[in-house]
Every structure is written in C-alpha cells, then in structure tokens.
CSV table of C-alpha atoms and ligand atoms in Angstrom, one decimal:
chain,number,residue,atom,x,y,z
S,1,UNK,CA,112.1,131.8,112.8
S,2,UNK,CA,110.1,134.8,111.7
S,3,UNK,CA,106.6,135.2,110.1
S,4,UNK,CA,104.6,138.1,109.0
S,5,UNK,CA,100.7,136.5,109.0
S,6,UNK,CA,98.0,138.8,107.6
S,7,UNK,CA,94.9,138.4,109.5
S,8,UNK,CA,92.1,138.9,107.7
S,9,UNK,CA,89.3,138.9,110.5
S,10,UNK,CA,86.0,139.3,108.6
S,11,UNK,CA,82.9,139.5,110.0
S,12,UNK,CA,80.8,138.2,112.6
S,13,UNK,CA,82.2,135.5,115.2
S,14,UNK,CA,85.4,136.5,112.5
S,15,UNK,CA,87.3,138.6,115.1
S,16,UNK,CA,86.6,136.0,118.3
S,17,UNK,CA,87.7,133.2,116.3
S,18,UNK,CA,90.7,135.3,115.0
S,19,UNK,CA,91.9,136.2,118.4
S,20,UNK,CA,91.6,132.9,119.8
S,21,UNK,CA,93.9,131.3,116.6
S,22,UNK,CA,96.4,133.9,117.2
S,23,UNK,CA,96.4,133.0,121.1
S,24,UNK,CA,97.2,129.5,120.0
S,25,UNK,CA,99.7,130.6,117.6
S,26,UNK,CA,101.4,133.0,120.5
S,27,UNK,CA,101.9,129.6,122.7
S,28,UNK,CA,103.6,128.0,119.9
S,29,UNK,CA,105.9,130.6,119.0
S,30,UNK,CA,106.7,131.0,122.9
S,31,UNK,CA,107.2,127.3,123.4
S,32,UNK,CA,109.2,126.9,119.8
S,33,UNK,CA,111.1,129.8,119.9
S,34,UNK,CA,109.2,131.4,116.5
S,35,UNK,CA,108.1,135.0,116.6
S,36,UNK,CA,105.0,135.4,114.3
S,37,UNK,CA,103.8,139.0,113.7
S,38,UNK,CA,100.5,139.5,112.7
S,39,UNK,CA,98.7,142.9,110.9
S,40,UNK,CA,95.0,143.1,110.4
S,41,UNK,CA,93.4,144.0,107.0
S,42,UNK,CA,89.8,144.4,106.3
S,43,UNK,CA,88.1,142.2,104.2
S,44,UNK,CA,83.7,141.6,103.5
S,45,UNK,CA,81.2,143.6,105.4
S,46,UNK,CA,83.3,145.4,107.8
S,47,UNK,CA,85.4,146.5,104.8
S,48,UNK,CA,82.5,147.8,102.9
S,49,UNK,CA,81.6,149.8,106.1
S,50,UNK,CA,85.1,151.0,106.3
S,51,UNK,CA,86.5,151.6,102.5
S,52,UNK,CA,83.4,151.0,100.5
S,53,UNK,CA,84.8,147.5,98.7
S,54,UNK,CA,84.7,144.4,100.6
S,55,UNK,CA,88.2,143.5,99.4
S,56,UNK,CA,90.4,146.9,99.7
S,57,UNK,CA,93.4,147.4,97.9
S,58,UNK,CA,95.7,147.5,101.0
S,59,UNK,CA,94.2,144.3,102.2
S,60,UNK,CA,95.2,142.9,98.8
S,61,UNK,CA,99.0,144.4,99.5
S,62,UNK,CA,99.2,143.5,103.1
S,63,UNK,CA,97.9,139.5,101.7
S,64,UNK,CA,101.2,139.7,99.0
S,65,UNK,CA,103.4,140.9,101.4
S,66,UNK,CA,102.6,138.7,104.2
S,67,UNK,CA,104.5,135.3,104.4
S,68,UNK,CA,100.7,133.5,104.8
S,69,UNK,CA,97.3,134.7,105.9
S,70,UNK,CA,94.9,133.9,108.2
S,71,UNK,CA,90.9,134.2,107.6
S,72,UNK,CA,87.4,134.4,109.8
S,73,UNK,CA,84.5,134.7,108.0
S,74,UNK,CA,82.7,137.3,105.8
S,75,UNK,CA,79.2,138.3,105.7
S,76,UNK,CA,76.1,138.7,107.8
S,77,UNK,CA,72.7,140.2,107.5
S,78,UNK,CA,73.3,144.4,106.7
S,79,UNK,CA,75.1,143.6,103.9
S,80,UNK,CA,72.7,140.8,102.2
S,81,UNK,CA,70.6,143.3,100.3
S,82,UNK,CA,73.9,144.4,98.9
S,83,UNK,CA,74.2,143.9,94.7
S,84,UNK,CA,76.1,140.4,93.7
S,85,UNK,CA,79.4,142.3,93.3
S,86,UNK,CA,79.8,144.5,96.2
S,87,UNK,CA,78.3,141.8,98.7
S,88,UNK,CA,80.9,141.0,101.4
S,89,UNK,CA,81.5,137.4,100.0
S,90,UNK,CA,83.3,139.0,96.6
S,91,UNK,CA,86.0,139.8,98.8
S,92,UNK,CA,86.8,135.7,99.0
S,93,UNK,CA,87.1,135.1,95.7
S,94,UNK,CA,88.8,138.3,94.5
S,95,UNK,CA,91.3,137.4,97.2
S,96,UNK,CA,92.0,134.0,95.9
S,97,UNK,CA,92.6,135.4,92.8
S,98,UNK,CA,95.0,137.9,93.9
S,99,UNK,CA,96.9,135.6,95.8
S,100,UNK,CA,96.9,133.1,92.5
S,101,UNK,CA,95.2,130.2,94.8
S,102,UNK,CA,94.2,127.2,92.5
S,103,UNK,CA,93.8,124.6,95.3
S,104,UNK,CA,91.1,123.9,98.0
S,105,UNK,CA,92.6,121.4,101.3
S,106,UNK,CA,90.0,120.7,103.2
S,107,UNK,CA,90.1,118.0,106.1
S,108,UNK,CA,86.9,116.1,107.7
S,109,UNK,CA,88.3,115.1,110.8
S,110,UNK,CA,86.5,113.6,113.2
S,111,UNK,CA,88.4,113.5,116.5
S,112,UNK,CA,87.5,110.2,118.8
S,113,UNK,CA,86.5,111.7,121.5
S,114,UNK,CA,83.8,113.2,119.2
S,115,UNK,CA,82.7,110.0,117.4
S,116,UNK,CA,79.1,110.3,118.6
S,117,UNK,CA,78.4,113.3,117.0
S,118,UNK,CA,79.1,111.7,113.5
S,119,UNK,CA,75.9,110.7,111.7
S,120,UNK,CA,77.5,107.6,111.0
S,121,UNK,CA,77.2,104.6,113.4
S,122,UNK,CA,79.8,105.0,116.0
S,123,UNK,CA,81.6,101.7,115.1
S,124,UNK,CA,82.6,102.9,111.6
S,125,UNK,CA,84.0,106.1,113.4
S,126,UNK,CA,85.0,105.3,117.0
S,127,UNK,CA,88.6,105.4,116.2
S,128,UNK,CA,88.2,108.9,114.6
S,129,UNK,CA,88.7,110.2,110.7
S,130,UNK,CA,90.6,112.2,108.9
S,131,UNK,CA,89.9,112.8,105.1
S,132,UNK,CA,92.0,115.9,103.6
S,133,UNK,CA,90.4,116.2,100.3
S,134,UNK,CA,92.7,118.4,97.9
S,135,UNK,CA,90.3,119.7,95.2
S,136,UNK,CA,91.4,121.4,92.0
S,137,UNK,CA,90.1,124.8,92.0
S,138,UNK,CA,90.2,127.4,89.2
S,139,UNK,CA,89.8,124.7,86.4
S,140,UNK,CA,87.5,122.1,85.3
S,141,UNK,CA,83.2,122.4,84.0
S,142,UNK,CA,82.8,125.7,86.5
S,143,UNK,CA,85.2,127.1,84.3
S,144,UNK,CA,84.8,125.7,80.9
S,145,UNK,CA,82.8,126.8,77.9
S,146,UNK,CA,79.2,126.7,78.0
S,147,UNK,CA,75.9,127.5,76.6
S,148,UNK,CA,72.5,127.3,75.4
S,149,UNK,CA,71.6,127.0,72.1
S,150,UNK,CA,68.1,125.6,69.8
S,151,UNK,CA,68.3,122.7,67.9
S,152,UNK,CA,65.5,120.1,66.0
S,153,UNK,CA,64.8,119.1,69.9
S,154,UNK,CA,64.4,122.0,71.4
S,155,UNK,CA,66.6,124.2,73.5
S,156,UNK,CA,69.6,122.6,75.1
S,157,UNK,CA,72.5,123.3,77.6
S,158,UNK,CA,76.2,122.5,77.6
S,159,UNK,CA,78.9,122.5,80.4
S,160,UNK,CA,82.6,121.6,79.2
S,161,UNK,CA,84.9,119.4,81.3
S,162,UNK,CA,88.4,120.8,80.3
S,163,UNK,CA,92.0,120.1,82.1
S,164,UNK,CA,95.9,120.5,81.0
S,165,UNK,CA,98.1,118.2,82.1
S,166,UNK,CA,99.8,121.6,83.6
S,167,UNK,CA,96.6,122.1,85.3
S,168,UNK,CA,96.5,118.4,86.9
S,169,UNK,CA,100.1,118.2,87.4
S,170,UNK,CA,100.3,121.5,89.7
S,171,UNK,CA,97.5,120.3,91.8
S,172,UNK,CA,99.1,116.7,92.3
S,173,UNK,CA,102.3,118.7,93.7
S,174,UNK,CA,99.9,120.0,96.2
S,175,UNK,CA,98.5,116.7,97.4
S,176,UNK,CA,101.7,114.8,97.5
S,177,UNK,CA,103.1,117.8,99.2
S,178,UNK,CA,100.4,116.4,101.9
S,179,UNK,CA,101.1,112.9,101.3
S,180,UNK,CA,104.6,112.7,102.1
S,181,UNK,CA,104.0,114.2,105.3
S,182,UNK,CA,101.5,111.6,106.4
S,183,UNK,CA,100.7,108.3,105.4
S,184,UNK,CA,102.4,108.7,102.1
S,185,UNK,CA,98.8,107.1,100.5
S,186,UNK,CA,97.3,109.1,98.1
S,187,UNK,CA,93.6,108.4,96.2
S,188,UNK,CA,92.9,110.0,93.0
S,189,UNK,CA,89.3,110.2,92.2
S,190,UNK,CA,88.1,109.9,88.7
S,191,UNK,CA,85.4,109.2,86.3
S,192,UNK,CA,87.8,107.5,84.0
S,193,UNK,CA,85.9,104.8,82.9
S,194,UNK,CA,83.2,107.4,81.0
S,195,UNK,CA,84.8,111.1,80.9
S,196,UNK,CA,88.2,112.2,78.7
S,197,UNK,CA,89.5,114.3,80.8
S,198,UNK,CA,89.6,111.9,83.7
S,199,UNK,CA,91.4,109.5,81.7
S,200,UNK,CA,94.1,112.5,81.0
S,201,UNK,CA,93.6,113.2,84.6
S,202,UNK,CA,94.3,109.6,85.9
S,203,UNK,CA,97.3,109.3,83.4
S,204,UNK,CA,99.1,112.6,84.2
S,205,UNK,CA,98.5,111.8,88.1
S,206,UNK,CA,100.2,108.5,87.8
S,207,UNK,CA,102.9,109.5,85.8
S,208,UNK,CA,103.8,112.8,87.9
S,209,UNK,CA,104.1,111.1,91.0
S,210,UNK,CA,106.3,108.0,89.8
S,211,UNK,CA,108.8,110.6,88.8
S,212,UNK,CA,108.6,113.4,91.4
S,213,UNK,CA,107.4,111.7,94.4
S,214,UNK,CA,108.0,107.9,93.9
S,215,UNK,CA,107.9,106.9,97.6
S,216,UNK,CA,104.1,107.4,97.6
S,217,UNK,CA,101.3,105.0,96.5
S,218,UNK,CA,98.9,106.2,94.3
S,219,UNK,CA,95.2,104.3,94.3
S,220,UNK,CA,92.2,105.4,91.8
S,221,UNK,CA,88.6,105.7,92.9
S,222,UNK,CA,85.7,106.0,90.7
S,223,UNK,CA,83.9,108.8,92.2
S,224,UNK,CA,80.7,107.1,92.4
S,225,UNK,CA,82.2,103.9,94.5
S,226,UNK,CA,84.4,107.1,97.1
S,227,UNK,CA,80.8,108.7,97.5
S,228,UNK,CA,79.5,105.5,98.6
S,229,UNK,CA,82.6,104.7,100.7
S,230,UNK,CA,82.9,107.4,102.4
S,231,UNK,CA,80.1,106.8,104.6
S,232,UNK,CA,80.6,102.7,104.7
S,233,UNK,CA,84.1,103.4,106.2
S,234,UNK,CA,85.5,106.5,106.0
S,235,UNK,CA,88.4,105.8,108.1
S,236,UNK,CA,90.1,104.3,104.8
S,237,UNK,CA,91.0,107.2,103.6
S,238,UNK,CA,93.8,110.2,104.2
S,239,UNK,CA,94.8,112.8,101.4
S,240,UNK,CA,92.1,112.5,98.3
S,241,UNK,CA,93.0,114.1,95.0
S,242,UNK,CA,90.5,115.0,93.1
S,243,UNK,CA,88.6,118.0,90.3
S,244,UNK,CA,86.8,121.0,91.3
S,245,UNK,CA,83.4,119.2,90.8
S,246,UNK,CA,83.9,116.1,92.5
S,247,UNK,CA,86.0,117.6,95.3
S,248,UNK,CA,83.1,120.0,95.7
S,249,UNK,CA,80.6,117.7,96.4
S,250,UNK,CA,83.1,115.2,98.1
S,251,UNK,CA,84.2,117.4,100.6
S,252,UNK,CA,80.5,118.5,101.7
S,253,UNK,CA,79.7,115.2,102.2
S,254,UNK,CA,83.2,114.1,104.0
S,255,UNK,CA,82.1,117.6,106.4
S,256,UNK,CA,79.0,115.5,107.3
S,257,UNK,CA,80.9,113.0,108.5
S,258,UNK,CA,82.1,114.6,111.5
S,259,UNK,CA,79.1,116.3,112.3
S,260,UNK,CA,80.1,119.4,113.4
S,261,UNK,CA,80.9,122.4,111.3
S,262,UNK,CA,82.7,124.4,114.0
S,263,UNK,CA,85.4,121.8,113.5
S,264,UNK,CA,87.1,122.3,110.3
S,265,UNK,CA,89.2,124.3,109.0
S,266,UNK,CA,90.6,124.6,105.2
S,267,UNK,CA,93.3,125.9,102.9
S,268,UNK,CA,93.8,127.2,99.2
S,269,UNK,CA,97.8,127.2,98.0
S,270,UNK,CA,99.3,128.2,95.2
S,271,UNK,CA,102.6,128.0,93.4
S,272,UNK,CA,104.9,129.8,96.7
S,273,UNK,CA,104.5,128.5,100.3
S,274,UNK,CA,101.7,131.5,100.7
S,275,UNK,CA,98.2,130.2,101.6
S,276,UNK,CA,94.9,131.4,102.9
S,277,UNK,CA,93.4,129.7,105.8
S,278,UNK,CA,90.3,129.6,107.2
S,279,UNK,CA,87.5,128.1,109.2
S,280,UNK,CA,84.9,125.8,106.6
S,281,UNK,CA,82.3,127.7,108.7
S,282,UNK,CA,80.6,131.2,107.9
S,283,UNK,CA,80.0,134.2,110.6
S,284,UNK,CA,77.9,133.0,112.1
S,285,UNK,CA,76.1,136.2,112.6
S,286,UNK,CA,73.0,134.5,115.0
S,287,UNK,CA,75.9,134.0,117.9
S,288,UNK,CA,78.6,136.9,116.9
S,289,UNK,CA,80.1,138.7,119.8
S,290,UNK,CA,78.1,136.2,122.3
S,291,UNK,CA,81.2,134.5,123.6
S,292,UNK,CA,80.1,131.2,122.2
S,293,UNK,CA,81.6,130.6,118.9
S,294,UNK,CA,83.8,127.3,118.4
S,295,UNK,CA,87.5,128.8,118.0
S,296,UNK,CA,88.8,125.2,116.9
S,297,UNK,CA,87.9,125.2,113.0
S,298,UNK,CA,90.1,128.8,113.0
S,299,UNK,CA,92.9,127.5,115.4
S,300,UNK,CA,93.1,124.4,113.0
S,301,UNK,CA,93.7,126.8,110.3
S,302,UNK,CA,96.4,128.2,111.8
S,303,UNK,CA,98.2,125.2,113.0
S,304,UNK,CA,97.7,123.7,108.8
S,305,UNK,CA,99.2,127.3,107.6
S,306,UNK,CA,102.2,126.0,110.4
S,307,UNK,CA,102.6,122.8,108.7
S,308,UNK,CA,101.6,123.5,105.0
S,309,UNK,CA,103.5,126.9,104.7
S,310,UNK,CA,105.7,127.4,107.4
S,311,UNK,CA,106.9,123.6,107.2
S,312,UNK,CA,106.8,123.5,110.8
S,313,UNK,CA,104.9,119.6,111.3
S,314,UNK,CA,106.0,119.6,114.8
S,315,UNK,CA,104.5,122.9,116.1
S,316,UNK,CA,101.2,122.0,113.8
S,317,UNK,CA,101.1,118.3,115.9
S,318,UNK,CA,101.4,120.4,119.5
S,319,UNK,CA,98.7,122.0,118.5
S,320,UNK,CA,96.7,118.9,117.5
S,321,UNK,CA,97.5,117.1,120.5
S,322,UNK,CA,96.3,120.6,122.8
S,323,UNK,CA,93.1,120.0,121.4
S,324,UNK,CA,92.9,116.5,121.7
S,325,UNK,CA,94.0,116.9,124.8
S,326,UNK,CA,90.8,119.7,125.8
S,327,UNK,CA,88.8,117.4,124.2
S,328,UNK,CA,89.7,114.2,126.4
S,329,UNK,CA,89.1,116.5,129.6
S,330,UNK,CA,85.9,117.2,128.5
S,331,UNK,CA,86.0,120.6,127.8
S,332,UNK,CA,83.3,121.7,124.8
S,333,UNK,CA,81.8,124.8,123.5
S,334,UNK,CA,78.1,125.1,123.3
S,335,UNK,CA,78.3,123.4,119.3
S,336,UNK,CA,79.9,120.3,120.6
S,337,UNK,CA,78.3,120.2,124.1
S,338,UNK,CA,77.2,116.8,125.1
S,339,UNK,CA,75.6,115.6,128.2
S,340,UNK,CA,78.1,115.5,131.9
S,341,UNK,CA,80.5,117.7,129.8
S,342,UNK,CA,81.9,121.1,130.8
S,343,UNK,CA,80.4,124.1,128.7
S,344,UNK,CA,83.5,127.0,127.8
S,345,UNK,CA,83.1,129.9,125.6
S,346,UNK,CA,85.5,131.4,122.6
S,347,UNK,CA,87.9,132.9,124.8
S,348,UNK,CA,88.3,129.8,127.7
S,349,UNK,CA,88.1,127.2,124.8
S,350,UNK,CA,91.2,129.0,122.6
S,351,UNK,CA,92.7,129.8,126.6
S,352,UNK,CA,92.8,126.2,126.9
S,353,UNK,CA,94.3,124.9,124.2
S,354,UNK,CA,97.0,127.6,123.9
S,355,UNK,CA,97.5,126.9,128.1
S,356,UNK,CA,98.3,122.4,127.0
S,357,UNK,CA,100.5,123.7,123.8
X,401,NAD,P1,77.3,129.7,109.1
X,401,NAD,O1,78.4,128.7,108.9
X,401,NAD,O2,77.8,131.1,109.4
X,401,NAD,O3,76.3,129.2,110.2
X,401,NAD,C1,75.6,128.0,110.1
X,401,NAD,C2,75.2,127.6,111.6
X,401,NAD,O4,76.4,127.0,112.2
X,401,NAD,C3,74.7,128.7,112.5
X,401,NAD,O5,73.7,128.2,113.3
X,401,NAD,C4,75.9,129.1,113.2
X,401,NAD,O6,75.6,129.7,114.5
X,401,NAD,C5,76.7,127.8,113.4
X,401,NAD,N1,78.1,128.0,113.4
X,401,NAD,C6,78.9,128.3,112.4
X,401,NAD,N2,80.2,128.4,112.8
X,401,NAD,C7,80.2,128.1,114.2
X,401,NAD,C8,81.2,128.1,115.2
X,401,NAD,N3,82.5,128.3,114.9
X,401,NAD,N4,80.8,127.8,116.4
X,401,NAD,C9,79.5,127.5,116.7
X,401,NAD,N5,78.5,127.5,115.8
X,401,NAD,C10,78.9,127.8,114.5
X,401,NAD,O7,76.4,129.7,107.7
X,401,NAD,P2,75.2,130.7,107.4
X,401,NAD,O8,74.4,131.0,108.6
X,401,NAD,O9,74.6,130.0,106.2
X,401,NAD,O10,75.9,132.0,106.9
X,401,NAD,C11,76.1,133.2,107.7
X,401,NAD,C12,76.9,134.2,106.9
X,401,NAD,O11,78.2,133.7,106.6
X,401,NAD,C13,76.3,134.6,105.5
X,401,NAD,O12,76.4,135.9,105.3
X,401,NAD,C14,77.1,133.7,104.6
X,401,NAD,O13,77.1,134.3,103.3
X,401,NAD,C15,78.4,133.8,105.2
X,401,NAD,N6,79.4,132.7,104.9
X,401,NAD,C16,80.7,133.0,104.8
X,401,NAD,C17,81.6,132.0,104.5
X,401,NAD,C18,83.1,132.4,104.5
X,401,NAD,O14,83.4,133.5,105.0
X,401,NAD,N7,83.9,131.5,104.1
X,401,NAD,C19,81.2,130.7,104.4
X,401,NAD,C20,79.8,130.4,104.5
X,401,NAD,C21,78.9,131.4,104.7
C-alpha cells in the first residue's frame, strides 16, 4: 500500500526525532511491502523564521492533502518574547482546527523493562502499563459559556459544562475504534453522581456502544475513585473514555506513571482516518541538535498513525516489539539511562529499532 505522510518537523530536537520516526517507518515499509512518502512543511518557530506565521498556508494544504501527519515539537527560546498569537505554539492548535481534530489519544505506557523508573512501587508496575486515555477535545467547560458578573455577594465567576449527545457519541466511536483492537474493555469516566452532563454523557456512552460496537464491555468510573486508582494499580486499566477536563488532568497524571516523558507519544483524530501524531514531549530546546534526544515518544507516534489510520495493527506491533526488544538488550538514551546500561544517542537508538523491525 501507499501513504503520503506530512511531516511537520517543528523545532528543536523536532527534526532529530522526525528523522529517526521516519527511519523506523522506512524498515516497516521495506519489511511489509508499504511505500510511505513523506513531504516536510513548516510549522512553529522555524516557520515564523521562514514565512512569518508559525502555521503557513501551504503547511495547512500539504496537512489536507496528506493521508496522516507526523509532528516534532514547536517552540524554543527566540521565539518566547513573541505576542500570544504569533508565538510558535499557535501553529498547534490552528492546525487541529484545520484538520477538524476533536479527540486527544494519549497512552501512559510503561514498558517492563522500565518499571523502575515509575514513581510508583515497582510491584504495582513490574509487569508494565498501558493506559490510552481518549479525551474529548473541542467541547466541554474550556469551551462553554462563562463569565463574571456582581451580585448581593460580591463578584463571582461561572464556567459551563456543556455536551451533545453528537458530541459524546463521535468521541465514543473513537475509543471503541481502540477498544476493539485490544482488550475490547472500555472505562468511561464520569461525575455522574453530581454533574448533568455526565449523566447525558454516561447514558449516550452506554447506549452507542450496545448498538454500534456490542462485543465490548463498557465499565463507569467516577473520576475521583480512577484518580485514586490510577496510582493504587494502574495496570487495571486499557482504553479510558473520558471529557476534555477530566482527560486533561487524567492523562498528566497517567504520564507520571511511567516516569519518563521521552516515552509517549499521542494522537488527535477526527471524523476520516487522518490524524496528527506526535511526541507528548516539547523541543526540548536545552539538548536540541546534541545527538541525545529520546526518538521513542516520536517513533511511537508513527507506529499509532500505522495502526489508528493506516489500519495496519501488525506493522504498529513490529514496531512495538523492536523497541521492546532494544530495551531488553539494554540499550537507553541518556533520559532513560540507568546504571550497567549502554548509553545511545538519537540517531543509534532510532538505528536500532528500525535495524530489529
Ligand atoms: P520539554 O518537554 O521540551 O522539556 C522538558 C524536559 O524534558 C527538558 O529537560 C528536556 O530536555 C526533556 N525532554 C523532553 N523531550 C525529551 C526527549 N525526547 N528526550 C530526552 N529528554 C527530553 O518542555 P519545556 O522545556 O517546558 O518546553 C520547551 C519548549 O517546548 C517550549 O517552547 C514549549 O512551549 C514547547 N512545548 C511544545 C510542545 C509541543 O510541541 N507539543 C509541548 C510542550 C512544550
């Protein structure tokens, strides 16, 4: 098969991590038979530098005429004195917009052979985790009407909590889209026993997967009781459904849990197969161009875009098992590094992996 991917390589350690995905993604296309073809566009700083806008019209085109795209990072310090809407990180969320994304997939996975670098104690997480929490992310209280306003009290504030059962169902799709590729488990989290719209939110859940995707089990959480179980034993859970608030604070805390940012990678979908994938991390602008950067968060990206938009499970599990297997020999970069292991940089780590694919 044939993909066009837009590589959108940012700033920073954006280009290293970039090159080191699409290395990976060459090994799998060799091995599988695929032939991906890949055109940079310029997106943050180095697109301010370049056009003057840190999101570009022709990046915009190149994103909706690509089949998926691939992300590094944005931002770094010449452009922080920049004003709010010409800094680089605008460029993210007009891009999401453009490319109609209203879903954030974001897995904490913590690989076993890693486990000590969780906060946690190692017996909760010896066996390794895997959390993908699906977030809603155009909708809910970020988005709803608010204000300030005086009354016989005093000044006060309001923030508005506001779904359609359009909104809920579309992001459900998403997650059992997930679900049925895995465990076929699925936990909806929810303040249903206070809030409205959770209780619309819980309903509509239930409902749209006994009629669209009936082979998968559906639990609800309270938020409160997942934030406490997700550090008394995380290794309960696999795809979490959940709203833009909740999933915002959920998945920073799931992130924890594996204890190293240079790790994970994320998604936002829409309606098509098109997504946008990137590392969790920023550009880390302290260690850009040194050769040191952690290429696994980025090549993760690329093997979920496999998987999630390609529909290609088995290429995205070569990948997985390439880096498990790196990871088992003992190989880290300087992020992971532990004591009697082997040190590698950007380019021998991504080498690596793309050399056991
Ligand atoms: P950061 O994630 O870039 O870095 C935090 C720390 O983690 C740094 O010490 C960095 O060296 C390290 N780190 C990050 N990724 C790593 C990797 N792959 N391998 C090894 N170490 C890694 O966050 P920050 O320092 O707060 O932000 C730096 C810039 O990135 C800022 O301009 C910020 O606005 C931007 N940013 C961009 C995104 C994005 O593009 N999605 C996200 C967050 C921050």
């Amino acid at each position: 098969m044939k993909f066009n991917i837009a590589v959108l390589d940012g700033d920073g350690i954006g280009p290293e991590i970039c090159a080191g995905a699409i290395q990976v993604l060459e090994a799998v296309g060799k091995k599988y038979g695929h032939t991906f073809n890949f055109k940079h566009y310029p997106i943050g700083g180095c697109a301010i530098d370049e056009c003057g806008d840190p999101l570009p019209e022709k990046t915009v085109t190149g994103c909706l005429a690509s089949d998926s795209v691939l992300l590094g990072a944005v931002g770094g310090y010449k452009w922080d004195d920049m004003p709010v809407d010409k800094r680089p990180e605008k460029g993210l969320l007009r891009i999401r917009r453009a490319m109609g994304l209203y879903s954030n997939v974001r897995p904490a996975k913590l690989w076993k052979a890693l486990a000590k670098a969780s906060p946690l104690k190692y017996e909760l997480v010896k066996d390794g985790v895997e959390i993908i929490i699906v977030r809603e992310l155009t909708g809910g209280i970020y988005f709803g009407d608010r204000g300030r306003d005086t009354g016989p009290d005093g000044e006060y504030a309001w923030d508005t909590e506001r779904y359609s059962v359009k909104e809920i169902e579309r992001i459900t799709r998403i997650a059992c889209e997930l679900a049925v590729k895995r465990g076929k488990k699925l936990v909806s989290v929810d303040k249903a026993n206070v809030l409205e719209s959770s209780r619309l939110w819980r309903s509509t859940v239930h409902e749209y997967c006994a009629k669209n995707y009936p082979q998968i089990t559906v639990e609800d959480v309270l938020v409160d009781n997942m934030a406490m179980q997700i550090v008394k034993n995380p290794a309960q859970f696999d795809v979490v459904l959940t709203s833009n608030m909740f999933g915002d604070i959920l998945s920073d805390e799931a992130a924890q849990v594996t204890g190293s940012i240079g790790m994970l990678a994320s998604s936002s979908l829409g309606d098509g197969r098109r997504g946008l994938y990137e590392p969790i991390h920023g550009s880390a602008p302290d260690i850009a161009g040194k050769d040191v950067a952690n290429p696994i968060a980025t090549i993760l990206a690329a093997a979920m875009m496999l998987r999630d938009s390609f529909g290609l499970v088995r290429e995205y599990a070569a990948i997985e098992i390439a880096i498990q297997k790196v990871l088992d020999e003992g190989v880290r970069t300087a992020d992971i590094m532990e004591r009697g292991k082997r040190l590698a940089g950007c380019r021998e780590m991504a080498r690596l992996i793309a050399e056991r694919v």
